[in-house]
Coordinates of C-alpha atoms and ligand atoms in Angstrom, one line a residue:
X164 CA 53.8 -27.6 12.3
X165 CA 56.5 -29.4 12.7
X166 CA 57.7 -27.4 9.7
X167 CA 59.4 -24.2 9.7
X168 CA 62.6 -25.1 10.1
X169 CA 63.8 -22.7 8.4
X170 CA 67.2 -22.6 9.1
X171 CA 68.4 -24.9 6.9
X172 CA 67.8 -24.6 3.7
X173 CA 66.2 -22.5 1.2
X174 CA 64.0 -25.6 0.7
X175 CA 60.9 -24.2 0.3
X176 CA 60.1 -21.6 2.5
X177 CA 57.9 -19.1 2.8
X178 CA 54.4 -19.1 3.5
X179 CA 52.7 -16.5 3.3
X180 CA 51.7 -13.5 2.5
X181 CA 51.8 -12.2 -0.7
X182 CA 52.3 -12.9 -3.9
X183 CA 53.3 -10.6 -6.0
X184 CA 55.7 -11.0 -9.1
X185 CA 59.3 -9.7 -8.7
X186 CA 59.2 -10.0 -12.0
X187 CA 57.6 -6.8 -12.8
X188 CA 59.5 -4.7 -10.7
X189 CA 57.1 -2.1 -10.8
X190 CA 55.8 -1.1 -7.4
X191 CA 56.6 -4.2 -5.5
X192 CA 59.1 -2.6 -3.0
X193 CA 57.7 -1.2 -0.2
X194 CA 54.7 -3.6 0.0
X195 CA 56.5 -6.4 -1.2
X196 CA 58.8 -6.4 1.1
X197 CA 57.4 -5.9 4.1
X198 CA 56.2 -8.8 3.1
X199 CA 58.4 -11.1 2.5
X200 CA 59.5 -10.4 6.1
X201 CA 56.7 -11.2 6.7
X202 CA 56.6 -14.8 5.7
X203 CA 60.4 -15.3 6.9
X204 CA 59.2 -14.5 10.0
X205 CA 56.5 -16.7 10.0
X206 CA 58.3 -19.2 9.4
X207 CA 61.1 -18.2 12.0
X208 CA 57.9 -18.3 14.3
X209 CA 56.4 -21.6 13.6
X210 CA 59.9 -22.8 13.6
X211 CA 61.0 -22.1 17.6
X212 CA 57.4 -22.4 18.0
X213 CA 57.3 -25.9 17.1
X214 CA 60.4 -27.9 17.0
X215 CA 63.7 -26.8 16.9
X216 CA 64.6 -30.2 16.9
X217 CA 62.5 -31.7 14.6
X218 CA 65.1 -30.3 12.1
X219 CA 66.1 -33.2 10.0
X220 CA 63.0 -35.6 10.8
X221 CA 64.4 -38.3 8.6
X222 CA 67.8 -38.5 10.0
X223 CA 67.4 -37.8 13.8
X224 CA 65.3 -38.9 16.3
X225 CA 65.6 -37.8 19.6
X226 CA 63.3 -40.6 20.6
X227 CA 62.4 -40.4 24.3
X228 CA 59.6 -37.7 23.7
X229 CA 58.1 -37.6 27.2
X230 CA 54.6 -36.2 27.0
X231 CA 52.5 -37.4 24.2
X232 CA 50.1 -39.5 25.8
X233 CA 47.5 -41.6 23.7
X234 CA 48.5 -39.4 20.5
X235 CA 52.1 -40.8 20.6
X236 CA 50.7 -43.9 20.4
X237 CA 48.2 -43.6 17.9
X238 CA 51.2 -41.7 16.1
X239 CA 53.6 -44.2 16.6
X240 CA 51.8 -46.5 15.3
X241 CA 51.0 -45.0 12.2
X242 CA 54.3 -43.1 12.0
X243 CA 56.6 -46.3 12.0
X244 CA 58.2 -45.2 8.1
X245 CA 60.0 -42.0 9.0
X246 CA 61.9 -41.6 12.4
X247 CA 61.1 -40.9 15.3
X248 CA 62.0 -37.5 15.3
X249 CA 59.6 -35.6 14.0
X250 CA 57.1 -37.4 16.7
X251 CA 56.9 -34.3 18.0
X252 CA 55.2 -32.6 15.8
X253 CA 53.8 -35.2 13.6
X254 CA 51.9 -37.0 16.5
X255 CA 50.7 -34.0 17.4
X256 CA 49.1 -33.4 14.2
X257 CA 48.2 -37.3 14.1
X258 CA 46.5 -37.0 17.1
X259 CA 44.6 -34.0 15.8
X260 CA 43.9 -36.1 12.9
X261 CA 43.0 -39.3 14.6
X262 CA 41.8 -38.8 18.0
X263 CA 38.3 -36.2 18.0
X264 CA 39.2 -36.8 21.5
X265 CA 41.2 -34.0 21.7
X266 CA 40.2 -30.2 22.7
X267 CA 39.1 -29.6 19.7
X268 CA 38.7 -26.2 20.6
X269 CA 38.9 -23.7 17.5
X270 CA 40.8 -21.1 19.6
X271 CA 43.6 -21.0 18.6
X272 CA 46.2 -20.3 21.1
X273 CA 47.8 -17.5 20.3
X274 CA 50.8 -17.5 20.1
X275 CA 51.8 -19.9 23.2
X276 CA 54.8 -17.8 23.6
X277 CA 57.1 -19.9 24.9
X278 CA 58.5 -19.9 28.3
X279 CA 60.8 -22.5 28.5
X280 CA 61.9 -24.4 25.5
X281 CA 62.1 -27.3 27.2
X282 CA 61.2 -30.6 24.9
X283 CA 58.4 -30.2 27.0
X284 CA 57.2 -26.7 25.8
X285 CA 57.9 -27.6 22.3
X286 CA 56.1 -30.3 22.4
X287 CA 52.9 -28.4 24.2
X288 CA 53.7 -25.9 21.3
X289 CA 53.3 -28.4 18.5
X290 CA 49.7 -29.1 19.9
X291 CA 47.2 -29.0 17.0
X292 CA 46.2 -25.4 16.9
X293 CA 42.4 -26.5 16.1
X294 CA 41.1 -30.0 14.5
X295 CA 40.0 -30.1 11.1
X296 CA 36.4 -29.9 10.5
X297 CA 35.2 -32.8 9.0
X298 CA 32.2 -33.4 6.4
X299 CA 32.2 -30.0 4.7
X300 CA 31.8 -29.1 1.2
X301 CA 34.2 -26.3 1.6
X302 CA 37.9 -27.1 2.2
X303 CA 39.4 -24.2 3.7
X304 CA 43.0 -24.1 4.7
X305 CA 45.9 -21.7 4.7
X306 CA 49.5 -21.5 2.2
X307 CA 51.9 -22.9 5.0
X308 CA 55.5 -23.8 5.5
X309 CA 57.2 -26.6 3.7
X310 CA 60.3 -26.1 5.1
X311 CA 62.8 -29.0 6.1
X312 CA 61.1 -30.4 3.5
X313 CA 57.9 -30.6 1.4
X314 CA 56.1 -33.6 3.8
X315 CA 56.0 -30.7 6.3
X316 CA 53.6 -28.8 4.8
X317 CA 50.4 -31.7 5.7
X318 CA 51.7 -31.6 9.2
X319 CA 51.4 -27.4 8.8
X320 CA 47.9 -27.8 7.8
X321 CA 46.8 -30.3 10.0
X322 CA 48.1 -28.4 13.0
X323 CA 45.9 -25.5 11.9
X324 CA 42.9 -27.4 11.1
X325 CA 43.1 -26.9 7.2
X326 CA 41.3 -28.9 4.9
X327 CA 43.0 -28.0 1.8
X328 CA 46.5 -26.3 1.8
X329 CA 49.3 -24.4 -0.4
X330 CA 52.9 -24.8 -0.1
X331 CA 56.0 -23.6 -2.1
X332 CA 57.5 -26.7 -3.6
X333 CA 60.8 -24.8 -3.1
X334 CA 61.9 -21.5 -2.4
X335 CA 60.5 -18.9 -4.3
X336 CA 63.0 -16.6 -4.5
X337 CA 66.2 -18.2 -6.0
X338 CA 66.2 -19.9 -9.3
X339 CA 68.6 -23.1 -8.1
X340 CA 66.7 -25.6 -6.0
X341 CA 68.0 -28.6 -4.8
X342 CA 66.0 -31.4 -6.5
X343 CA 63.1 -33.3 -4.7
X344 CA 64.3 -36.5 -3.0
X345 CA 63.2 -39.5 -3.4
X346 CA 62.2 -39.6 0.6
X347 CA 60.7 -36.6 1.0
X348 CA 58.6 -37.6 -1.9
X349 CA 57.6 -40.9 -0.1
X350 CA 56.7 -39.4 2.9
X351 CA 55.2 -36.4 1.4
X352 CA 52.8 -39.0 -0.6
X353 CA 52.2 -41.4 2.2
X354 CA 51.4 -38.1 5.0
X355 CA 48.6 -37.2 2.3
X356 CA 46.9 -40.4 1.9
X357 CA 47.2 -40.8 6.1
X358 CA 45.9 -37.7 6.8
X359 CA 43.1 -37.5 4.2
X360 CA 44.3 -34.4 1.9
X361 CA 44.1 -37.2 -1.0
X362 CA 40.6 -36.7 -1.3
X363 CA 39.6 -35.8 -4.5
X364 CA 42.6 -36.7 -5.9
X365 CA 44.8 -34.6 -4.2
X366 CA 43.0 -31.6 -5.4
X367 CA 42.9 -29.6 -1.8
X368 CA 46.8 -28.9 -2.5
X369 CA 47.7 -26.6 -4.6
X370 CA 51.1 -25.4 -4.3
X371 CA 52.3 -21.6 -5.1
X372 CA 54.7 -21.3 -7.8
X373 CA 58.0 -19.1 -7.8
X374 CA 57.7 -15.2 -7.6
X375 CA 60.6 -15.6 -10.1
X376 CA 58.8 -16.8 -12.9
X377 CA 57.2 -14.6 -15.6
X378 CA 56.3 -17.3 -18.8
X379 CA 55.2 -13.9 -20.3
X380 CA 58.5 -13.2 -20.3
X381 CA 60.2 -11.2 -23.8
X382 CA 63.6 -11.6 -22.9
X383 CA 64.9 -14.6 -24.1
X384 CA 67.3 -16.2 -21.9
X385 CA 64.7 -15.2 -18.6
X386 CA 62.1 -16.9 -20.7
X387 CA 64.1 -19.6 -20.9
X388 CA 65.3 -19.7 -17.1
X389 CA 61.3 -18.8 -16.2
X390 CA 60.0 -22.1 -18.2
X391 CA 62.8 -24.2 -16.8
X392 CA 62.1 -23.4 -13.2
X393 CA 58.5 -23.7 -14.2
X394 CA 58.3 -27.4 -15.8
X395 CA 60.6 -28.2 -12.6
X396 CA 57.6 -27.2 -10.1
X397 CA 55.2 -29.3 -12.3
X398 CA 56.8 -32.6 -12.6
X399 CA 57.6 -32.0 -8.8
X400 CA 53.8 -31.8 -8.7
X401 CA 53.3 -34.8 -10.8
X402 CA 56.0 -36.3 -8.2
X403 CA 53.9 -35.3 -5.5
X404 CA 50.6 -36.7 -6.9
X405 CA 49.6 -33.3 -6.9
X406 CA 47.1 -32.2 -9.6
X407 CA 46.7 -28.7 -9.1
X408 CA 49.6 -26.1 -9.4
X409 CA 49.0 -22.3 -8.8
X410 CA 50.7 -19.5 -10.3
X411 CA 51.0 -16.0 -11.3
X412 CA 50.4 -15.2 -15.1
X413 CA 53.3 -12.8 -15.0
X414 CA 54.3 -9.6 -17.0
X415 CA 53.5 -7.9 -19.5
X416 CA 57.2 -6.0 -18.9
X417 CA 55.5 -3.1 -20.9
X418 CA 55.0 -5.2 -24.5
X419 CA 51.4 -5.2 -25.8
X420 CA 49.5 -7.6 -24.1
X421 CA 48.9 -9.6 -27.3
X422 CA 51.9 -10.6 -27.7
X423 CA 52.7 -11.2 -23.8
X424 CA 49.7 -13.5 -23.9
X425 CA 51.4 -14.6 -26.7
X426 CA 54.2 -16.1 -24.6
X427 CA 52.5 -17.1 -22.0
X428 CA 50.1 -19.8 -23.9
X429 CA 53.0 -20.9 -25.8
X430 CA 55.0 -21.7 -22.8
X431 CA 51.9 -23.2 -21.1
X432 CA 51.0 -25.1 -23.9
X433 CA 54.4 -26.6 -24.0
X434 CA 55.0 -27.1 -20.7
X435 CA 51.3 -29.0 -20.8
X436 CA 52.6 -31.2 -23.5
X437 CA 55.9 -32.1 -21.5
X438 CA 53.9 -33.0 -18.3
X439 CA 50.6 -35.6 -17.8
X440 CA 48.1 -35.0 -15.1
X441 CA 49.6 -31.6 -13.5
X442 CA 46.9 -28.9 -14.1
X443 CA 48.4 -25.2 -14.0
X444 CA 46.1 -22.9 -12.5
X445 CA 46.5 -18.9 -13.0
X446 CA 45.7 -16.9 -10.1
X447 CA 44.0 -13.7 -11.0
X448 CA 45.7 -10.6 -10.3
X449 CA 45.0 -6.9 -8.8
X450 CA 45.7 -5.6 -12.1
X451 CA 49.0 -3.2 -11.0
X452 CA 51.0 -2.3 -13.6
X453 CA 52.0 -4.5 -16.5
X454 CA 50.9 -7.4 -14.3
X455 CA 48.4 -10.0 -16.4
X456 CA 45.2 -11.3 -15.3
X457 CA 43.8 -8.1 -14.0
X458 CA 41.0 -8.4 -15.6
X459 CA 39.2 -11.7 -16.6
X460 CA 38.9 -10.9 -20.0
X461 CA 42.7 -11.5 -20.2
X462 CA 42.0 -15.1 -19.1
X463 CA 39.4 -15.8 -21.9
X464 CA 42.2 -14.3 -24.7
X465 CA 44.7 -16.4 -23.1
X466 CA 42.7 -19.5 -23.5
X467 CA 42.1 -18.4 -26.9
X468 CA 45.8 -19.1 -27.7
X469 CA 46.0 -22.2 -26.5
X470 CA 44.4 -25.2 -28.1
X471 CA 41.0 -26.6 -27.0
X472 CA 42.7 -29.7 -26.5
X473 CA 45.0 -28.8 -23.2
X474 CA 42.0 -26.9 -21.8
X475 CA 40.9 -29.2 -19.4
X476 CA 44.9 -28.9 -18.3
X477 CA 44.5 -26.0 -17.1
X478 CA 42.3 -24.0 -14.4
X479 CA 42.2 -20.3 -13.1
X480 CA 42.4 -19.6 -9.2
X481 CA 40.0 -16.4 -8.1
X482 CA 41.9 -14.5 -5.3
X483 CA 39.8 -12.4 -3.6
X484 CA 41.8 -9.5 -2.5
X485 CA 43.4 -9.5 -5.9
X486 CA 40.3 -9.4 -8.0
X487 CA 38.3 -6.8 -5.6
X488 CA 41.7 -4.2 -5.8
X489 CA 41.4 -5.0 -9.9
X490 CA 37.8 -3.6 -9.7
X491 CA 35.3 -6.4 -8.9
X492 CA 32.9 -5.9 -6.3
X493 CA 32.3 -9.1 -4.5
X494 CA 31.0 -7.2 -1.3
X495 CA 27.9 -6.8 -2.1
X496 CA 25.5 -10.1 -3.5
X497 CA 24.9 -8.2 -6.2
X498 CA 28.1 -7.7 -7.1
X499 CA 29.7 -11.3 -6.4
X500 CA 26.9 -12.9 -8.9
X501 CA 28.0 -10.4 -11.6
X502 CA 31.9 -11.5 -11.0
X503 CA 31.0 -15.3 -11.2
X504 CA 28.6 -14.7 -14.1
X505 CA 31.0 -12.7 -15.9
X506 CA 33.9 -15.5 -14.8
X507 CA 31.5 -18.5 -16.1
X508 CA 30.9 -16.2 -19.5
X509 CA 34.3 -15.2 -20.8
X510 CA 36.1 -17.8 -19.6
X511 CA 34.0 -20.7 -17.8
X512 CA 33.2 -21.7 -14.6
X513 CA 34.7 -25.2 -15.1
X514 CA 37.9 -23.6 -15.1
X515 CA 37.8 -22.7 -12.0
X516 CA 39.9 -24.9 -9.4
X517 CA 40.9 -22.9 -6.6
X518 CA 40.4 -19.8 -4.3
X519 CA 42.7 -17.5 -2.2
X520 CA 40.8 -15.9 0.4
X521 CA 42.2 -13.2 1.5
X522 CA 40.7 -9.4 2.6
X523 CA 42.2 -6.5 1.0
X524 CA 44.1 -3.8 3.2
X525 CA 43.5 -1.1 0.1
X526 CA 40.2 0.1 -1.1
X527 CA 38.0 -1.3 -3.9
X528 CA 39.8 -0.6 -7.6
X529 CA 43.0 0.5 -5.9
X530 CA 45.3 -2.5 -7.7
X531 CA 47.0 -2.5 -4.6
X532 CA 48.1 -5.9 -3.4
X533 CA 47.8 -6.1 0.4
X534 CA 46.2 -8.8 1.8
X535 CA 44.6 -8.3 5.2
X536 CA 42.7 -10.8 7.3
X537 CA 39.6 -11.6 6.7
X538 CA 36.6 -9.4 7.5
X539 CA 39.0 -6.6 8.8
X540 CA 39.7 -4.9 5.3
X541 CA 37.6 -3.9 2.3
X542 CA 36.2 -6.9 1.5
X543 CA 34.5 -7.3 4.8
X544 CA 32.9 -10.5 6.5
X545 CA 29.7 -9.8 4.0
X546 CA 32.4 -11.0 0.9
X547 CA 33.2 -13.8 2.6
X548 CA 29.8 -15.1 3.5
X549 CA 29.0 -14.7 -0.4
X550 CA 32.4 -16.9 -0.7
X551 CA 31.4 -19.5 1.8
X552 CA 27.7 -20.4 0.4
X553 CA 28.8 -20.1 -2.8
X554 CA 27.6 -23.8 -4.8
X555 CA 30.0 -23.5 -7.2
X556 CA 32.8 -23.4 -5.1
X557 CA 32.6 -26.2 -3.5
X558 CA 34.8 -28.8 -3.2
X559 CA 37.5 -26.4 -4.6
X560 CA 40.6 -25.8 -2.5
X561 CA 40.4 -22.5 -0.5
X562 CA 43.7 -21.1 1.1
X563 CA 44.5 -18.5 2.9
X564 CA 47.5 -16.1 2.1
X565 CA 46.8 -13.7 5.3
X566 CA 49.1 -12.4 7.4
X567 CA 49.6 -14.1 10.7
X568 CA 51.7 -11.4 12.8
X569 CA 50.8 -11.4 16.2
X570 CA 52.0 -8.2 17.1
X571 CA 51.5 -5.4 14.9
X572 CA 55.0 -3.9 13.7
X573 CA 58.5 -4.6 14.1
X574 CA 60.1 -8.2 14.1
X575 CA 60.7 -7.8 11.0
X576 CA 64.2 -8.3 10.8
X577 CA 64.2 -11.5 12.7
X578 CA 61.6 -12.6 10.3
X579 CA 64.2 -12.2 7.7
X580 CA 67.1 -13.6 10.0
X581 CA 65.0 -16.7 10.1
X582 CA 65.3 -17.8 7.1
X583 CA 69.1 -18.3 7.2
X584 CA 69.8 -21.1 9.4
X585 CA 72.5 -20.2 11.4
X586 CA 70.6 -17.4 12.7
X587 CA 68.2 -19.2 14.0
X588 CA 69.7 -20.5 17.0
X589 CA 70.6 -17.0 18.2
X590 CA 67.3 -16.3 17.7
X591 CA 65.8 -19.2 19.7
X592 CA 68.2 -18.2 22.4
X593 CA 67.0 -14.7 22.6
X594 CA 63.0 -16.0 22.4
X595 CA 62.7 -17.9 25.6
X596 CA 61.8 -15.6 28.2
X597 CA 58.6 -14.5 27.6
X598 CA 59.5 -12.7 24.9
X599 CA 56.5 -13.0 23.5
X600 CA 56.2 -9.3 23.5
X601 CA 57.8 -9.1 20.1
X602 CA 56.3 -9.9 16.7
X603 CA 55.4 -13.1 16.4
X604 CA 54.1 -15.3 13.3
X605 CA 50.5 -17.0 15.0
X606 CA 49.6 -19.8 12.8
X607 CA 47.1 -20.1 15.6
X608 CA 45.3 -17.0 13.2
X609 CA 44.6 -18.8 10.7
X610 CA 43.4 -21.5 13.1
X611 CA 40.5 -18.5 13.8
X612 CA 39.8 -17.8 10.2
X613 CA 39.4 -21.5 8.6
X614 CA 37.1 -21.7 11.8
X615 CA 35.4 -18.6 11.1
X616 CA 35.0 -19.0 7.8
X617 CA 33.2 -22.3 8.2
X618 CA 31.1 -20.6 10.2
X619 CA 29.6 -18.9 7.6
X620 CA 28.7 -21.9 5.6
X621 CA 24.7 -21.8 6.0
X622 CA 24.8 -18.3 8.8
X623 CA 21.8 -15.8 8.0
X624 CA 23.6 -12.7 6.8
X625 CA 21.2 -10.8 8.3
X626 CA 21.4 -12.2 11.7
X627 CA 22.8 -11.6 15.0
X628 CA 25.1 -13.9 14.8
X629 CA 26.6 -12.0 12.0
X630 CA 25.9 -8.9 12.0
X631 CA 28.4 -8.8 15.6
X632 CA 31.2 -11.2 14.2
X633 CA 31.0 -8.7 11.1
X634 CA 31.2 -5.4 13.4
X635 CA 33.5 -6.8 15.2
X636 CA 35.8 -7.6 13.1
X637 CA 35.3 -4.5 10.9
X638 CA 36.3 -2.3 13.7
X639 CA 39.7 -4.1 14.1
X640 CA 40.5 -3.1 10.6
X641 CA 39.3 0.3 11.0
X642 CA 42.4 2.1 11.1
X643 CA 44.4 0.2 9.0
X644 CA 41.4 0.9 6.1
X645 CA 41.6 4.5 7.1
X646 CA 45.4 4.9 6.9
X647 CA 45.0 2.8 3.6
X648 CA 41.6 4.6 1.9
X649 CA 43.4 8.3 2.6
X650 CA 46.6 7.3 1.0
X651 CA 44.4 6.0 -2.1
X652 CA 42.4 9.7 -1.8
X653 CA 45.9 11.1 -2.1
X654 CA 47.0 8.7 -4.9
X655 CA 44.2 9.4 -6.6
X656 CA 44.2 12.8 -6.3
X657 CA 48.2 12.9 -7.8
X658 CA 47.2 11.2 -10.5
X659 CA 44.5 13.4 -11.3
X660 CA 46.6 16.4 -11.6
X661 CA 49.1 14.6 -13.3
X662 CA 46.5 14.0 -15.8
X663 CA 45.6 17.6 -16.2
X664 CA 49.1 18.3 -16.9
X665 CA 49.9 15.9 -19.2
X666 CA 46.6 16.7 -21.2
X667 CA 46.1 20.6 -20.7
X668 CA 48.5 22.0 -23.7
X669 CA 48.5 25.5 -22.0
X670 CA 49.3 24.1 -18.6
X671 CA 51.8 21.5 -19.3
X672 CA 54.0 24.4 -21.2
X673 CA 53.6 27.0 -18.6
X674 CA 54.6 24.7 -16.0
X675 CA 57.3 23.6 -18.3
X676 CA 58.4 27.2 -18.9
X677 CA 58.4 27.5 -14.5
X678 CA 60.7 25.2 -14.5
X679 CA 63.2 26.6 -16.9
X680 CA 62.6 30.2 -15.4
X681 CA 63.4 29.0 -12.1
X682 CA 66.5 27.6 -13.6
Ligands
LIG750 ZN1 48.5 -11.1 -3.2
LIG751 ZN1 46.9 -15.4 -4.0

């Protein structure tokens, strides 16, 4: 992770978290929020984590990197093309890369809080988290920082042992970007050919798109803003030599959803037209609100609008937690055949290119979008065994969106303090010490869970062996599903009586006439 850097600019950002589309404005507040601090603070965590220097890799170079032993080598040697600077992180990750040698363990260290932040510390920091696993059909990674530039994300995933990654090609959240350059391109193309995420084409990336856009959009001039920013992030991809582009199908911003779908396969199909090889991919959604792709049926109506030729342009992306809070059960075996074989019948199993594996902090149907890590919410380890020996999955990209606090609560205003770069000095400043107390983003979590979810590949369900990683793991979500389940109860149980209301003539006037009496 040489990465987060996130002082500087709004480059891209973000990891993390949550997707949800601002553009709806329905619920997101409360949830959405807190995540978004959540990513910022991610980054803000990888970022003193790992290099505070490392900042501008391609213009400084603070050379004289003590420490490094054989990696620095191995790294220099590859690394020759982009300055020495970002040694520090980038040999790590080489080293991961190249040398098996190395500890290899899958622990990740939590959150080495730093003591000192000597060059020395950092550099101990920006040890590979865990190494990649090598000859698997699954290709498990986690949506990481790209910030300082897009090149960082492959050194992101590396240090966290991903096979497959996601990235924001630039910042989410604010409609002017500044454009890719021509060097961060380079080294973004020649870090994913080294490092071996070309596989497949470059397939096991598959970058998020803006929380911004909504190409369902009725307004015109948004619609207008929305496709712009959206072709931008594909010929970025196309840049890149990145074939796969995720993002969220949008709003329906109360309109019928005909005639959102409407819009939406007639921006698509345009913007498929005006690009070559870039295939979009729509991420199914939890179904809140006037959000589309709920329900997979809304997928096969979409395709229906756009013309058979494109189709093999575009893809769908299954996110767990998203499609178990819309109402499909993928707990049970049962229930995850009857999602894929409903998938493969209304809208095809070929479309299918990607995965976002994340547990769900609210119950089953809620269309709630919290994302919780895996086998510790709804979902449960037994979802994500069915995920994990899945046949048809494989070789897809499978990322991780889960949240990587280390320490429940707070920090949440650094987080967002991180992002602006001026902050984070003070911030680094106040860190040292063993702060590590506070809130801190752990890539070193998603270290665990690409681990642990490789583990699964080929475990007897009914094991030992999983049975206690299952409990285990279940009982550190327990209260967080409680809290979660009786706020649904409650929900549930409003709605309910709003129901009644609205439909019982007799008690929706006499309520009505309490009102005005008790005017
Ligand atoms: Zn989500
Ligand atoms: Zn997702």
């Amino acid at each position: 992770m040489c990465v987060s850097h996130n002082d500087e600019e709004p480059q891209a950002t973000e990891p993390k978290g949550h997707k949800r589309n601002l553009s709806q404005g329905t619920d997101a507040s409360p949830v959405r929020r807190s995540k978004r601090q959540r990513s910022s603070t991610n980054l803000k965590e990888l970022s003193s984590k790992e290099s505070d220097s490392e900042a501008d890799q391609h213009l400084k170079s603070p050379e004289g990197k003590p420490k490094q032993t054989k990696k620095t080598q191995a790294a220099s040697a590859t690394k020759k093309a982009a300055p020495k600077k970002k040694t520090v992180c980038q040999e790590s990750a080489e080293v991961k890369a190249e040398s098996d040698a190395e500890p290899e363990a899958p622990k990740p260290k939590p959150a080495r809080k730093r003591v000192t932040k000597t060059k020395e510390s950092k550099e101990t920091e920006a040890m590979p988290l865990a190494a990649r696993t090598k000859g698997l059909k699954m290709f498990v990674g986690a949506h990481v920082s790209a910030a300082k530039g897009v090149f960082n994300s492959i050194h992101n995933s590396e240090q966290i042992g991903g096979n497959a990654f996601a990235l924001f090609l630039k910042s989410q959240r604010k409609w002017d970007n500044p454009a890719l350059s021509d060097e961060h391109r380079d080294e973004f193309r020649k870090l994913c050919t080294e490092k071996g995420y070309d596989a497949a084409a470059r397939r096991h990336v598959l970058p998020h798109g803006s929380y911004l856009v909504n190409l369902a959009q009725n307004d015109e001039a948004k619609a207008k803003q929305a496709y712009t920013s959206f072709l931008d992030d594909l010929r970025r991809c196309e840049a890149l030599g990145i074939k796969l582009y995720n993002f969220h199908p949008g709003s329906t911003n109360q309109t019928p959803l005909p005639e959102a779908l409407g819009r939406l396969a007639k921006s698509l199909t345009k913007a498929i037209t005006e690009t070559s090889t870039v295939i979009p991919v729509l991420e199914t959604m939890c179904g809140h609100g006037n959000t589309i792709g709920g329900q997979l049926s809304e997928f096969k109506d979409l395709l229906a609008l756009i013309p058979k030729e494109h189709h093999d342009r575009i893809g769908i992306c299954i996110d767990t937690c998203h499609s178990f809070a819309a109402g499909y059960d993928l707990v049970t075996p049962k229930g995850f055949k009857a999602f894929l074989d409903e998938f493969d019948e209304l809208i095809g199993i070929r479309f299918l290119k990607a995965l976002h594996l994340n547990d769900s902090k609210a119950p089953f149907g809620s269309k709630r979008d919290l994302h919780a890590n895996i086998g510790t919410g709804f979902l449960g380890l037994r979802a994500f065994h069915n995920v994990m020996n899945e046949p048809r999955f494989e070789g897809l990209p499978m990322v991780l969106e889960t949240p990587i606090d280390k320490v429940e609560g707070m920090d949440e205003d650094e987080g967002s303090e991180s992002e602006t770069g001026a902050k984070k000095k003070g911030k680094k400043a106040k860190r040292p010490a063993g702060a590590s107390a506070a809130t801190v983003q752990d890539p070193g979590i998603w270290a665990k869970e690409i681990k642990l979810l490789e583990s699964l590949i080929g475990m007897d369900p009914e094991g030992e062996e999983f049975k206690a990683l299952e409990a285990k793991l279940s009982e550190e979500g327990r209260e967080t599903r409680e809290k979660q389940q009786q706020q649904y109860d409650k929900k549930v149980e409003t709605d309910k009586k709003k129901e009644a209301k609205a439909k019982g003539p007799g008690k929706g006037q006499k309520s009505l006439m309490d009102m005005m009496k008790a005017k």
